[in-house]
C-alpha cells in the first residue's frame, strides 16, 4: 500500500546524545615498498604501469583519472608505458683525436633511488592523479579501494596499501566527505639494470563533516517530565485500578449506566484517572500535549495504559508506556451492595468467533446468552414462586465458551457463593470464578459442563458473627459449550478381539496361548516386537495432528481454512493461513460414529472431497459419483452410531464437525489401498500437510502451554486433537488480550480507513493544512456485525448509509524538495480507544491528481510504488538471517534493478526504532517518480520472516534420493542422512538439525529395498516418501526415495577387491580407442563374475582411469562401484604398448633444444680456433712492418 499504518512509536526515556557535524579536512598519506624484478636492459620489453578496478563496481567508474598518464585510458583502467629514459641504451660519442671518430657506447641506467625529485624528463612516471571522489557513508565504502589494482608489468604494487588507505578513511565520525588531490606517487630503486623495488604512496586530502556528540538537554527535560508522571502513576495506583461500579463487572467499561445513578463504569474510570492526571500533566510541560490513553482486554477492562504526547525534538507524536498489564478491581458502590442477588450475581461471557453469512467473514462477538425453558426449569420456577422469596430461582442459561462468575457480597459477610455445592474463594467480599467445559477432562477432574450456581444468605449472629442458618437462596443453572462433538473414524475391518494379528499390534507384552504374560529369566514381561504404541486401540489407526496450510491468495476471512463458512480461530502472526486437523489412514473403509460422552444439540457434520492431485495447495473439489455427490460447499452427513455402517469411497475426505457457533473440528480420512498402520504424511506427499508440532502454529502453541499453562513436553505430546483445539482457542484469546495480535476484522477496518484517506487526498478532496481537523465518511457495512454497540456509537455509525463518520487530526505536514508531501494523520482519541487503535496513518511522498497531471505534461513518470515496497519485503523475507547492514545493502540496489535506470540513486535514512525510509533521487530533470519514499520497519519484517522460515527450503527443488541398490534399512537410513547433509553443504545434519517424522515407510515397505532397473521415466519408479522435521525451529519437508540401478542382477562376487584380473594390454594412443578396448577387455574378464563396466562401475572414475593410462606406460588403476550392489574397489593393471608415441609436444621441444645446444657447443671451437690463428699472424706481420718503418 502507498501509505503506512504505523503503531504510535514507543518512547524510551534514555539519555540522548545528539550528533553535530562540522566541516574538517585531513591529509592522508600511506606508503609501502614492493619487491619487483623489471628488466631495464637494452631492447628489453617496455614495462607498463596499469591502474584498474576489478569487477562490476559503480565506485570504480569515473574516478580513475588518466588524462595525464599513459597511452591507454577508459573508465575501468588506465595504462602507462614507462618512458624510454628508464632503459639502458647505446649512445654515440665523438672521440677527439687526430682522426675524430664517432663511437657507440653502451650506457647502463645508473643504480640508485629515483623519485619525483630526481629529474623532470620522466615526471609523469612518478605521479598519477585521480579524479575527486564524493562518498556517502555506505557499507560498500571500503570495497571501492579493495577493487583498485596497480601493477608494474605483472608485479602487484598496491596490495595492502589500498586496504591501509581505506582504513584511514573508515572513521565512524565522518560523513559526506570528498577526496581531493587524490594521487599515487611511485619511487623506484634500480640495481644492475633492473627495477628491484617500487615504493608506492597513496595520498589525498579528505574534506568531510566530522561528528561530535552532545547531550540533548531538551530530551533531558522531556525525560524528566515523563518519568515524573510514571513515578506518580505508580505511587497512586501501584499496578491496579480500583474502579467503583453501580452496575457490576459484566461488560467492563462498556457496561450501560445505571438508570438510577446515571453513571457508567467508563465514567467512574475516567473520573479516577482524570482526577490524578489533570493536575500533573501540565507540570513543566513544554507544549508536550500529553493525553492519557489506554487499551482494553476481552473483558473490556483497561489493560495497557500509556501517555500519548508530542515530541518537539523529533516532531512527532509518541507513546510512553505506564503499564502493559494493569490489574482491575471493581469496587461495588453502596448503591450496588443494596441491590438484589440477581443484580449482584453476574455471568460474564467469552468472546467467540462466528461466521457472518452476509459478509462471509469470521466475526469476533460476545457469546450470546441462551435461556433454556425445559420442563425442569418450569418446575423450579414454580417452586420458587411458592417459596415466599426464600428459595429464588433465576433460570437455566447456555453459553459458548468459558463463563466468568462474579458476585459482590454484602458488608455483613453473610452471603456465600457455591458452585455445584462447593464454596468459591472470596477476597474483599468478592467471589470470582470461571466455569469451563470440562467434558474432555478425566472424571476425577470433573468432566462436566453443567453447573449449579447458588447464593446462600445466612442469619448472622451479631455477637459471635457466626453464619448459622440459611435464610435465603438464589440458584441459576449454567451450561458452557466449548467442546465439539467428537467424530471417530474406525478402520471398518478393525476387530482385535477376534483377529489375533490385529490384537498383536496393540499388545505391549508377549502373551501365551492362554493370554498370560510371557516372562523372561528375571520374571519380567517380554516386550512384544510387533507392538505399535501409535495405533489407537479403539480405531485401529494412527491418528496424526496436522497443520493444513492454505496458500490461496485472498483475505484471511475467506481463506483461513479454504472452506466456506468454516470457523477456525486465526493467528495473524502466522504468514500462511491454515487450520489444525486430525488425519488417519483407514484402509479400505471407515466406520463413522459420534462419541457418546460429548453430546451437543444441533451438531452438524459436513463431508468434503479433497483434491489429492493438487500438490501445491489444499483444495476442496466437486465429487460427482452417483449416489455420493459432494459439492465444494460440503454435503451434510447423517452420523448414526452403528458398527455395521461404513463409508468406503476411495479418496481423501474431510469431515467438519460444528454446532451452532464457535470453533469447529476437522477430521481427514484417507481411504484406499493403504495400510492403516501408516501415518498420514507417510502416504500423502505434500508439504502443505505439516505435522502440527513441527509447524510454526504448533511451536507457538507449545510455548504458550509450557509458559502459561505449565504443561510438560510429555503432557503436550499426549494431548488429544480435541484438547489441542481447546487450548488453541485459549491461546488465541490470550494473545488478543495481551495485544500481541489484533482481531483481523479491526486490522482490515484500519486498512479500509487508510485507503479512503489516501483516495481523498489524491483526488483533491482534502485541502491539507497543519493542525487541520479532517472529517471522513467510510462505508463499514462489512464490519458492522463484528463491532460492539459501543464501538459503533464511537464511530458515529449511520444505519441508513452504513457509514462511520471519523475525525482526524493532521499531526505533521511537510513539503519535500520535489513538492510532494509527507503527512501523518491521527484518529480522534474518542474513536481510537474503543477500537484499541494505536495507529498513525502516515503518507510519504504523496501528491494529488492536479500535481501529477502537471508533472506528466513535461516529464516522464517512472512507476515504482507497486513494486518497490513489495520488493523490499521480499528481499528481507528471502534473507531473514542476514545482518541489518547486509539487508540494507541489498535494498540499496533495488531501485536500479526495478527502474532499469542508472540515473536513480537510493538513499536509506534511519528513522529510529528499526524504522527506515527509502528515498529515490535522480539528477535527471526529465523524470519523476509516482512515489519516491517508502517506509518500513526492518525488525518487524525480519522477525516475521525468521518465524516463518522453513529450514528445509535450502533443499534442491524436487529433491529425490536414489538408494542405488541398498537392500537393508540401516544402510539406507545412514545413506539418506548423508545425502541430505551433502545436498545442503552440511547445513542440515541428522539428529542435530533434523529428524525423521517416521521411518515406518522404509521399514515396512520391502519393495523399496528391492532395486529395480533404471526406467526412462523415474516418476514411474517405486517410491516412498519420508517426512523430515526440524529440531531447532519449525519446519517440515517430504523427500522422495527411489531405488534404481542399471542392472538388478547381483554379481556372484560383490566384493570387487577380491576379483583378480589379468593385466590389460593396449596398443593404441587414441582416447576413444583406449576407452573402447579397455571396456571390451574388462567385460571379457568380468563376465564370469556376472559383472560389466557399464552397469556396475562409475563413469567419472572410469574417465580418471583413462587419463592415467594415456600418460603412463604401465598403470595401476582402481575402479569404484556405480551402486551398492558391489563394494570396495576393482584393481587392474594396464600396459600401453603404444605409449612412446604419446610423448607430449613439450617433451619433444625440450629434446630438440637440448640437441641444438649440444651442436652449438662443437661449432664454437671450430670457428674460434681459425680466427685466433689468423689474428696472431696479422699481429706479427703488422709488428714487423711497423719496426721497418721506424728504422
GROMACS .gro file of N, CA and C in nm, residues 357-404:
model
  144
  357UNK      N    1  -2.275  -1.490   0.758
  357UNK     CA    2  -2.310  -1.534   0.622
  357UNK      C    3  -2.331  -1.417   0.528
  358UNK      N    4  -2.365  -1.300   0.581
  358UNK     CA    5  -2.389  -1.185   0.495
  358UNK      C    6  -2.259  -1.131   0.436
  359UNK      N    7  -2.159  -1.112   0.521
  359UNK     CA    8  -2.031  -1.056   0.474
  359UNK      C    9  -1.929  -1.164   0.443
  360UNK      N   10  -1.965  -1.291   0.473
  360UNK     CA   11  -1.874  -1.405   0.454
  360UNK      C   12  -1.742  -1.382   0.527
  361UNK      N   13  -1.756  -1.338   0.651
  361UNK     CA   14  -1.640  -1.313   0.735
  361UNK      C   15  -1.655  -1.385   0.869
  362UNK      N   16  -1.539  -1.416   0.928
  362UNK     CA   17  -1.540  -1.453   1.069
  362UNK      C   18  -1.553  -1.326   1.150
  363UNK      N   19  -1.638  -1.330   1.251
  363UNK     CA   20  -1.655  -1.212   1.336
  363UNK      C   21  -1.636  -1.253   1.482
  364UNK      N   22  -1.573  -1.167   1.557
  364UNK     CA   23  -1.549  -1.194   1.699
  364UNK      C   24  -1.657  -1.123   1.780
  365UNK      N   25  -1.738  -1.202   1.848
  365UNK     CA   26  -1.853  -1.147   1.920
  365UNK      C   27  -1.855  -1.202   2.062
  366UNK      N   28  -1.929  -1.133   2.149
  366UNK     CA   29  -1.956  -1.187   2.281
  366UNK      C   30  -2.052  -1.305   2.268
  367UNK      N   31  -2.023  -1.412   2.338
  367UNK     CA   32  -2.110  -1.529   2.330
  367UNK      C   33  -2.251  -1.490   2.374
  368UNK      N   34  -2.352  -1.522   2.292
  368UNK     CA   35  -2.489  -1.488   2.330
  368UNK      C   36  -2.536  -1.573   2.449
  369UNK      N   37  -2.626  -1.516   2.523
  369UNK     CA   38  -2.685  -1.586   2.638
  369UNK      C   39  -2.817  -1.648   2.594
  370UNK      N   40  -2.823  -1.779   2.601
  370UNK     CA   41  -2.942  -1.851   2.555
  370UNK      C   42  -3.017  -1.907   2.675
  371UNK      N   43  -3.144  -1.868   2.690
  371UNK     CA   44  -3.225  -1.918   2.802
  371UNK      C   45  -3.291  -2.050   2.763
  372UNK      N   46  -3.286  -2.148   2.855
  372UNK     CA   47  -3.345  -2.281   2.833
  372UNK      C   48  -3.472  -2.293   2.916
  373UNK      N   49  -3.583  -2.311   2.849
  373UNK     CA   50  -3.711  -2.326   2.920
  373UNK      C   51  -3.764  -2.468   2.905
  374UNK      N   52  -3.694  -2.563   2.965
  374UNK     CA   53  -3.740  -2.701   2.960
  374UNK      C   54  -3.830  -2.730   3.079
  375UNK      N   55  -3.875  -2.852   3.091
  375UNK     CA   56  -3.968  -2.889   3.199
  375UNK      C   57  -3.907  -2.869   3.335
  376UNK      N   58  -3.778  -2.902   3.349
  376UNK     CA   59  -3.712  -2.885   3.479
  376UNK      C   60  -3.709  -2.739   3.519
  377UNK      N   61  -3.683  -2.652   3.425
  377UNK     CA   62  -3.678  -2.509   3.453
  377UNK      C   63  -3.814  -2.457   3.499
  378UNK      N   64  -3.917  -2.499   3.428
  378UNK     CA   65  -4.052  -2.455   3.464
  378UNK      C   66  -4.089  -2.500   3.604
  379UNK      N   67  -4.051  -2.624   3.638
  379UNK     CA   68  -4.082  -2.676   3.770
  379UNK      C   69  -4.012  -2.597   3.880
  380UNK      N   70  -3.882  -2.566   3.859
  380UNK     CA   71  -3.805  -2.491   3.959
  380UNK      C   72  -3.858  -2.349   3.976
  381UNK      N   73  -3.901  -2.290   3.866
  381UNK     CA   74  -3.958  -2.154   3.875
  381UNK      C   75  -4.088  -2.154   3.954
  382UNK      N   76  -4.168  -2.260   3.933
  382UNK     CA   77  -4.294  -2.270   4.008
  382UNK      C   78  -4.267  -2.287   4.157
  383UNK      N   79  -4.168  -2.372   4.193
  383UNK     CA   80  -4.133  -2.390   4.333
  383UNK      C   81  -4.081  -2.260   4.394
  384UNK      N   82  -4.005  -2.183   4.313
  384UNK     CA   83  -3.953  -2.055   4.361
  384UNK      C   84  -4.065  -1.959   4.393
  385UNK      N   85  -4.167  -1.958   4.309
  385UNK     CA   86  -4.281  -1.867   4.331
  385UNK      C   87  -4.356  -1.901   4.459
  386UNK      N   88  -4.357  -2.030   4.494
  386UNK     CA   89  -4.431  -2.072   4.615
  386UNK      C   90  -4.350  -2.058   4.743
  387UNK      N   91  -4.219  -2.026   4.729
  387UNK     CA   92  -4.130  -2.027   4.846
  387UNK      C   93  -4.132  -1.898   4.924
  388UNK      N   94  -4.213  -1.800   4.880
  388UNK     CA   95  -4.221  -1.673   4.951
  388UNK      C   96  -4.085  -1.604   4.958
  389UNK      N   97  -4.012  -1.608   4.843
  389UNK     CA   98  -3.884  -1.537   4.824
  389UNK      C   99  -3.769  -1.595   4.906
  390UNK      N  100  -3.785  -1.709   4.966
  390UNK     CA  101  -3.674  -1.767   5.041
  390UNK      C  102  -3.589  -1.861   4.953
  391UNK      N  103  -3.648  -1.914   4.848
  391UNK     CA  104  -3.575  -2.001   4.755
  391UNK      C  105  -3.599  -1.951   4.612
  392UNK      N  106  -3.516  -1.857   4.572
  392UNK     CA  107  -3.532  -1.793   4.442
  392UNK      C  108  -3.462  -1.873   4.333
  393UNK      N  109  -3.523  -1.879   4.215
  393UNK     CA  110  -3.462  -1.948   4.102
  393UNK      C  111  -3.449  -1.850   3.986
  394UNK      N  112  -3.326  -1.836   3.935
  394UNK     CA  113  -3.301  -1.736   3.832
  394UNK      C  114  -3.312  -1.788   3.691
  395UNK      N  115  -3.318  -1.923   3.674
  395UNK     CA  116  -3.334  -1.978   3.540
  395UNK      C  117  -3.215  -2.063   3.497
  396UNK      N  118  -3.226  -2.116   3.375
  396UNK     CA  119  -3.122  -2.200   3.317
  396UNK      C  120  -3.074  -2.134   3.187
  397UNK      N  121  -2.941  -2.122   3.174
  397UNK     CA  122  -2.885  -2.050   3.060
  397UNK      C  123  -2.769  -2.129   2.999
  398UNK      N  124  -2.747  -2.102   2.872
  398UNK     CA  125  -2.643  -2.172   2.797
  398UNK      C  126  -2.553  -2.070   2.728
  399UNK      N  127  -2.421  -2.091   2.735
  399UNK     CA  128  -2.322  -2.004   2.672
  399UNK      C  129  -2.224  -2.088   2.591
  400UNK      N  130  -2.162  -2.024   2.493
  400UNK     CA  131  -2.047  -2.084   2.425
  400UNK      C  132  -1.921  -2.027   2.488
  401UNK      N  133  -1.825  -2.113   2.511
  401UNK     CA  134  -1.701  -2.067   2.572
  401UNK      C  135  -1.709  -2.060   2.722
  402UNK      N  136  -1.599  -2.014   2.783
  402UNK     CA  137  -1.592  -2.003   2.928
  402UNK      C  138  -1.688  -1.893   2.976
  403UNK      N  139  -1.732  -1.907   3.101
  403UNK     CA  140  -1.821  -1.809   3.161
  403UNK      C  141  -1.763  -1.765   3.294
  404UNK      N  142  -1.738  -1.635   3.308
  404UNK     CA  143  -1.692  -1.582   3.435
  404UNK      C  144  -1.810  -1.560   3.528
   0.00000   0.00000   0.00000
